[in-house]
XYZ file of C-alpha atoms in Angstrom:
365
model
C 161.380 123.897 93.560
C 160.103 126.670 91.392
C 159.639 124.335 88.608
C 157.879 122.091 90.867
C 155.435 124.867 92.349
C 154.918 125.794 88.524
C 154.024 121.961 87.909
C 151.602 122.170 90.966
C 149.927 125.344 89.967
C 149.549 124.141 86.464
C 148.030 121.030 87.378
C 145.423 123.043 89.754
C 144.717 125.259 86.808
C 144.038 121.955 84.800
C 141.823 120.765 87.802
C 140.121 124.060 87.858
C 139.363 124.083 84.366
C 137.935 120.312 84.275
C 135.292 121.233 86.715
C 131.859 121.954 85.356
C 131.256 125.869 85.517
C 127.585 126.583 87.168
C 126.903 129.564 85.661
C 127.817 128.053 82.036
C 124.705 127.095 79.497
C 126.444 123.936 78.550
C 123.598 120.795 78.682
C 124.391 118.136 81.808
C 126.619 115.440 81.350
C 124.779 112.230 80.001
C 125.992 110.116 83.036
C 124.222 112.844 85.097
C 120.968 112.381 83.493
C 120.914 108.900 82.806
C 118.384 106.906 84.609
C 119.643 103.902 87.106
C 120.069 100.808 85.118
C 119.049 98.985 88.324
C 115.687 100.695 88.314
C 114.951 100.320 84.886
C 115.738 96.716 85.594
C 113.304 96.512 88.408
C 110.670 97.989 86.203
C 111.299 95.820 83.426
C 111.288 92.441 85.765
C 108.061 93.529 87.364
C 106.153 94.432 84.120
C 107.117 90.898 82.933
C 103.832 88.496 83.802
C 106.346 85.209 83.666
C 107.627 86.681 87.241
C 104.903 84.711 89.159
C 104.028 87.572 92.028
C 100.879 87.855 94.944
C 99.597 90.478 96.581
C 100.091 90.512 100.351
C 99.524 93.032 103.612
C 102.841 94.356 104.989
C 102.725 96.404 107.883
C 98.972 97.396 106.798
C 100.040 98.312 103.312
C 99.314 96.241 100.084
C 102.730 95.011 98.468
C 103.422 93.053 95.290
C 105.648 90.211 96.220
C 107.406 87.010 94.772
C 109.476 84.000 95.905
C 113.264 83.921 95.640
C 113.234 80.696 93.763
C 110.951 81.881 91.223
C 113.337 85.197 90.637
C 116.186 82.897 90.025
C 114.346 80.646 87.417
C 113.219 83.724 85.935
C 116.545 85.493 85.108
C 117.329 81.747 84.067
C 114.852 81.696 81.256
C 114.873 84.992 80.350
C 118.484 85.956 80.341
C 117.667 89.090 77.874
C 116.655 91.347 80.848
C 119.954 91.830 82.093
C 120.962 93.602 78.806
C 119.939 96.752 79.982
C 122.438 96.462 82.873
C 124.998 97.131 80.463
C 128.243 96.880 82.135
C 126.811 94.892 85.079
C 124.835 92.689 82.938
C 127.642 89.719 83.812
C 126.543 89.905 87.504
C 125.306 86.452 89.043
C 121.666 86.322 90.114
C 122.150 86.903 93.645
C 124.303 89.813 92.781
C 121.330 91.543 91.236
C 119.164 91.106 93.867
C 121.694 92.032 96.905
C 122.290 95.441 94.660
C 118.472 95.670 94.158
C 118.210 94.995 98.170
C 121.012 97.984 98.581
C 118.926 100.588 96.581
C 115.695 99.687 98.033
C 114.024 98.613 95.323
C 113.472 95.264 96.988
C 112.833 94.607 100.737
C 113.021 91.092 101.784
C 109.870 89.733 103.793
C 109.251 86.869 105.890
C 105.422 85.114 106.527
C 103.900 86.387 110.048
C 102.252 82.798 110.749
C 104.946 80.353 110.739
C 102.975 77.580 111.971
C 101.051 74.938 110.265
C 97.512 75.402 110.988
C 95.417 72.482 111.724
C 94.467 70.087 109.205
C 97.264 71.190 107.037
C 100.465 69.541 106.002
C 102.629 72.369 105.592
C 103.002 76.211 105.534
C 100.932 78.499 102.804
C 102.983 78.995 99.682
C 101.492 82.713 99.455
C 100.926 84.155 102.820
C 98.398 86.865 102.677
C 100.282 88.864 105.749
C 104.115 89.521 105.501
C 106.830 91.087 107.885
C 109.744 92.599 107.247
C 112.575 90.216 107.559
C 115.472 91.255 109.779
C 118.335 90.566 107.532
C 118.156 92.181 104.032
C 120.010 89.626 102.018
C 118.897 87.323 99.072
C 118.061 83.781 99.375
C 116.096 81.344 97.763
C 114.789 79.104 100.282
C 111.549 80.563 101.420
C 112.303 83.833 101.032
C 109.941 86.350 100.020
C 111.020 89.852 98.493
C 108.113 92.530 97.982
C 108.983 96.082 95.136
C 108.902 99.219 97.066
C 108.436 101.401 94.301
C 105.091 102.499 92.523
C 104.276 100.505 89.556
C 103.593 102.757 86.474
C 99.889 102.497 85.694
C 98.929 101.564 82.001
C 97.197 103.798 79.565
C 93.906 101.683 80.196
C 93.747 102.104 84.195
C 94.581 105.889 83.276
C 91.447 105.928 81.255
C 89.492 103.503 83.845
C 90.090 106.299 86.723
C 88.539 108.677 84.399
C 85.787 106.954 83.558
C 84.587 105.798 87.335
C 83.018 109.264 88.109
C 81.147 109.409 84.739
C 79.755 105.857 85.791
C 78.800 107.336 89.314
C 77.194 109.808 87.877
C 75.245 107.873 85.341
C 74.251 105.562 88.338
C 72.788 108.720 90.101
C 70.714 109.716 87.184
C 69.193 106.125 86.725
C 65.693 107.383 87.324
C 65.627 109.926 84.645
C 66.281 107.513 82.014
C 64.057 106.260 79.386
C 61.664 103.702 80.263
C 63.586 101.022 77.718
C 66.673 102.078 79.247
C 65.588 101.343 82.389
C 64.560 97.825 81.528
C 67.602 97.041 79.500
C 69.775 97.941 83.154
C 67.479 95.807 85.288
C 67.472 92.923 83.476
C 70.841 93.255 82.365
C 71.702 93.565 86.516
C 69.463 90.820 87.432
C 70.556 88.427 84.945
C 74.291 89.131 86.083
C 73.603 88.739 89.890
C 71.384 85.601 89.232
C 74.372 84.272 87.457
C 76.655 84.995 89.961
C 74.287 83.167 92.893
C 73.784 80.223 90.628
C 77.471 79.843 90.295
C 78.478 79.825 94.102
C 75.049 77.799 94.845
C 76.037 75.049 92.474
C 79.815 75.295 93.196
C 78.814 74.558 97.059
C 76.687 71.850 96.032
C 79.335 70.026 94.291
C 81.984 70.570 97.010
C 79.323 69.756 99.755
C 78.316 66.094 97.745
C 82.126 65.177 96.989
C 83.105 65.842 100.733
C 80.136 63.662 102.204
C 80.582 60.770 99.463
C 84.267 60.935 98.733
C 86.051 63.094 101.189
C 87.459 65.111 98.719
C 87.525 69.044 98.993
C 87.059 69.973 95.081
C 86.574 73.710 94.557
C 85.618 74.381 91.183
C 86.540 78.156 90.114
C 88.661 78.221 93.231
C 90.042 82.010 93.048
C 86.515 83.355 92.439
C 86.335 84.642 96.013
C 90.052 85.578 96.038
C 90.801 89.196 96.830
C 94.570 89.073 95.812
C 93.932 86.982 92.192
C 94.463 88.362 89.128
C 91.947 88.645 86.230
C 93.155 85.039 84.607
C 93.334 83.699 87.853
C 89.949 84.466 89.158
C 88.378 82.484 86.478
C 90.042 79.737 86.375
C 87.847 76.376 86.242
C 89.833 73.851 87.148
C 89.933 73.039 90.934
C 93.495 73.061 93.228
C 95.318 70.047 94.201
C 94.004 68.952 97.704
C 96.821 68.805 99.842
C 94.568 68.735 103.189
C 94.857 65.345 105.364
C 91.338 63.226 104.111
C 88.326 64.043 106.657
C 87.426 61.287 108.726
C 84.172 59.525 108.402
C 82.814 60.692 112.041
C 83.214 64.272 110.588
C 81.443 63.629 107.242
C 78.611 62.087 109.203
C 78.135 64.811 111.158
C 78.238 67.741 108.424
C 75.604 65.088 106.259
C 73.336 65.185 109.237
C 73.389 68.713 109.592
C 72.870 69.544 106.078
C 69.969 67.235 106.250
C 68.512 69.114 109.173
C 69.149 72.371 107.481
C 67.065 71.122 104.330
C 64.208 70.019 106.689
C 64.047 73.269 108.206
C 64.212 75.312 104.951
C 61.077 73.051 104.126
C 59.342 73.319 106.992
C 59.635 77.047 106.979
C 59.021 77.756 103.535
C 55.948 79.930 102.353
C 53.065 78.722 100.834
C 51.748 79.742 97.551
C 49.386 82.731 98.667
C 52.707 84.066 100.790
C 54.737 83.637 97.502
C 51.906 85.395 95.701
C 52.219 88.175 98.405
C 55.883 88.694 98.250
C 55.817 88.764 94.230
C 53.306 91.520 93.895
C 55.035 93.336 96.616
C 58.422 93.207 94.833
C 56.774 93.748 91.109
C 54.813 97.026 92.618
C 58.546 98.182 93.879
C 60.334 97.548 90.844
C 57.058 98.853 88.853
C 57.128 102.334 91.103
C 61.278 102.911 90.219
C 60.530 102.151 86.302
C 57.533 104.079 86.170
C 59.004 107.220 88.144
C 59.554 109.833 86.199
C 60.640 114.072 86.905
C 57.198 114.741 85.246
C 55.062 112.651 87.576
C 57.106 113.796 90.707
C 56.640 117.498 89.555
C 52.813 116.943 89.482
C 52.812 115.093 92.497
C 54.474 117.685 94.418
C 52.275 120.339 92.846
C 48.935 118.054 93.948
C 50.391 117.924 97.396
C 50.953 121.660 97.511
C 47.357 122.362 96.337
C 45.840 119.878 98.922
C 47.566 121.392 101.586
C 46.472 124.675 100.445
C 42.854 123.746 100.275
C 43.270 121.945 103.750
C 44.536 124.916 105.385
C 41.745 127.236 103.544
C 38.988 125.022 105.019
C 40.787 125.399 108.512
C 40.893 128.927 108.247
C 36.904 129.121 107.270
C 36.066 126.745 109.950
C 37.736 128.844 112.575
C 36.170 131.920 111.304
C 32.687 130.531 111.258
C 33.089 129.181 114.988
C 34.038 132.773 116.103
C 30.755 134.419 114.046
C 28.449 131.909 115.154
C 27.001 132.284 118.219
C 26.061 128.997 119.360
C 29.828 128.156 119.105
C 30.651 130.977 121.249
C 33.352 130.125 123.916
C 32.270 130.534 127.597
C 33.483 133.412 129.719
C 35.519 133.727 132.372
C 35.756 135.187 135.862
C 32.434 136.808 137.008
C 31.200 136.778 133.679
C 31.361 132.970 133.590
C 29.331 132.699 136.999
C 26.594 134.893 135.734
C 26.735 132.868 132.538
C 26.358 129.659 134.054
C 23.472 130.748 136.331
C 21.372 131.966 133.311
C 22.145 128.639 131.683
C 20.780 126.519 135.126
C 17.841 128.856 134.867
C 16.860 128.504 131.307
C 17.411 124.724 131.758
C 15.234 124.690 134.822
C 12.355 126.475 132.796
C 12.805 124.303 129.916
C 12.131 121.164 132.259
C 9.259 123.033 134.049
C 7.516 123.547 130.666
C 8.226 119.727 129.561
C 6.758 118.815 132.805
C 3.526 120.847 131.875
C 3.504 119.336 128.744
C 3.406 115.780 130.042
C 0.613 116.318 132.684
C -1.760 117.820 129.819
C -1.413 114.716 128.137
C -2.116 112.947 130.911
C -5.258 114.706 131.528
């Protein structure tokens, strides 16, 4: 029994000696300081552009999400990304996805609108609004998965975040730029705006002509107005395949009549040459005022205004002083003095009338 108790005490000593001492200065174990391999795997997969993803709104929050079948195809085409999992790299794709769901690196979502809209043949491939799916289990069939962790921003985005305040300050200081810089900025911005408006107008005209004549919905630059499109998808030229039903001839005829009516109204209410010249002169005057403005002219204008105000105030004071000293502009008295003054004025007026009448009688004689 003593030996057994001695053996148990010896085991306790071994266990106590193997436990880490909190007061010791020894470095922590590599296993504790090592980053989660699944976190590294998720970041690596998310940064890879071969995994097709989109942005949507999930409970009033914009999230980046992908489809389950795209994730399976990505792992199949890029098996090297599983090397960061080390001992777990032999796991199946479904098992890896379920582990990511269990670690809250992913969340399974479902589309909010589950019915086909009128005129559509099937549901949208990439819905713009999502909701959390009740069962957090991986699936390939019409399943969407959103990343829950914050993506690391590249260096250029960090530099751009510091550049925005400088750009805002530069826009505010536009009035004090030299005249040549103002002209360069004005014509550059006007050229870009004209290019955008022309592109949208030509794009809409081509769509309208092909829709009325052929019944085809052809949008060149289909993602030019998309909010969730990437920079590469934004300037994609070729249109998408038309998956909607072909419009009926009555609908095409109706839109033809509407287009003709709009053209006739615009032609009837178009400004004449005189009105166009007035508008052009007004706009050119506004542009000239903006371009020719400078702090020197503004300060000189303020000084001139202050001098004019001072002159006007001085003349008003002089006029009021003269009115006080001139007996002809004296203010009438009040009370009893006013009555006596009125009587004197009436007697003087009667005397003047008598003298005028006497002079007229002399002339008659």
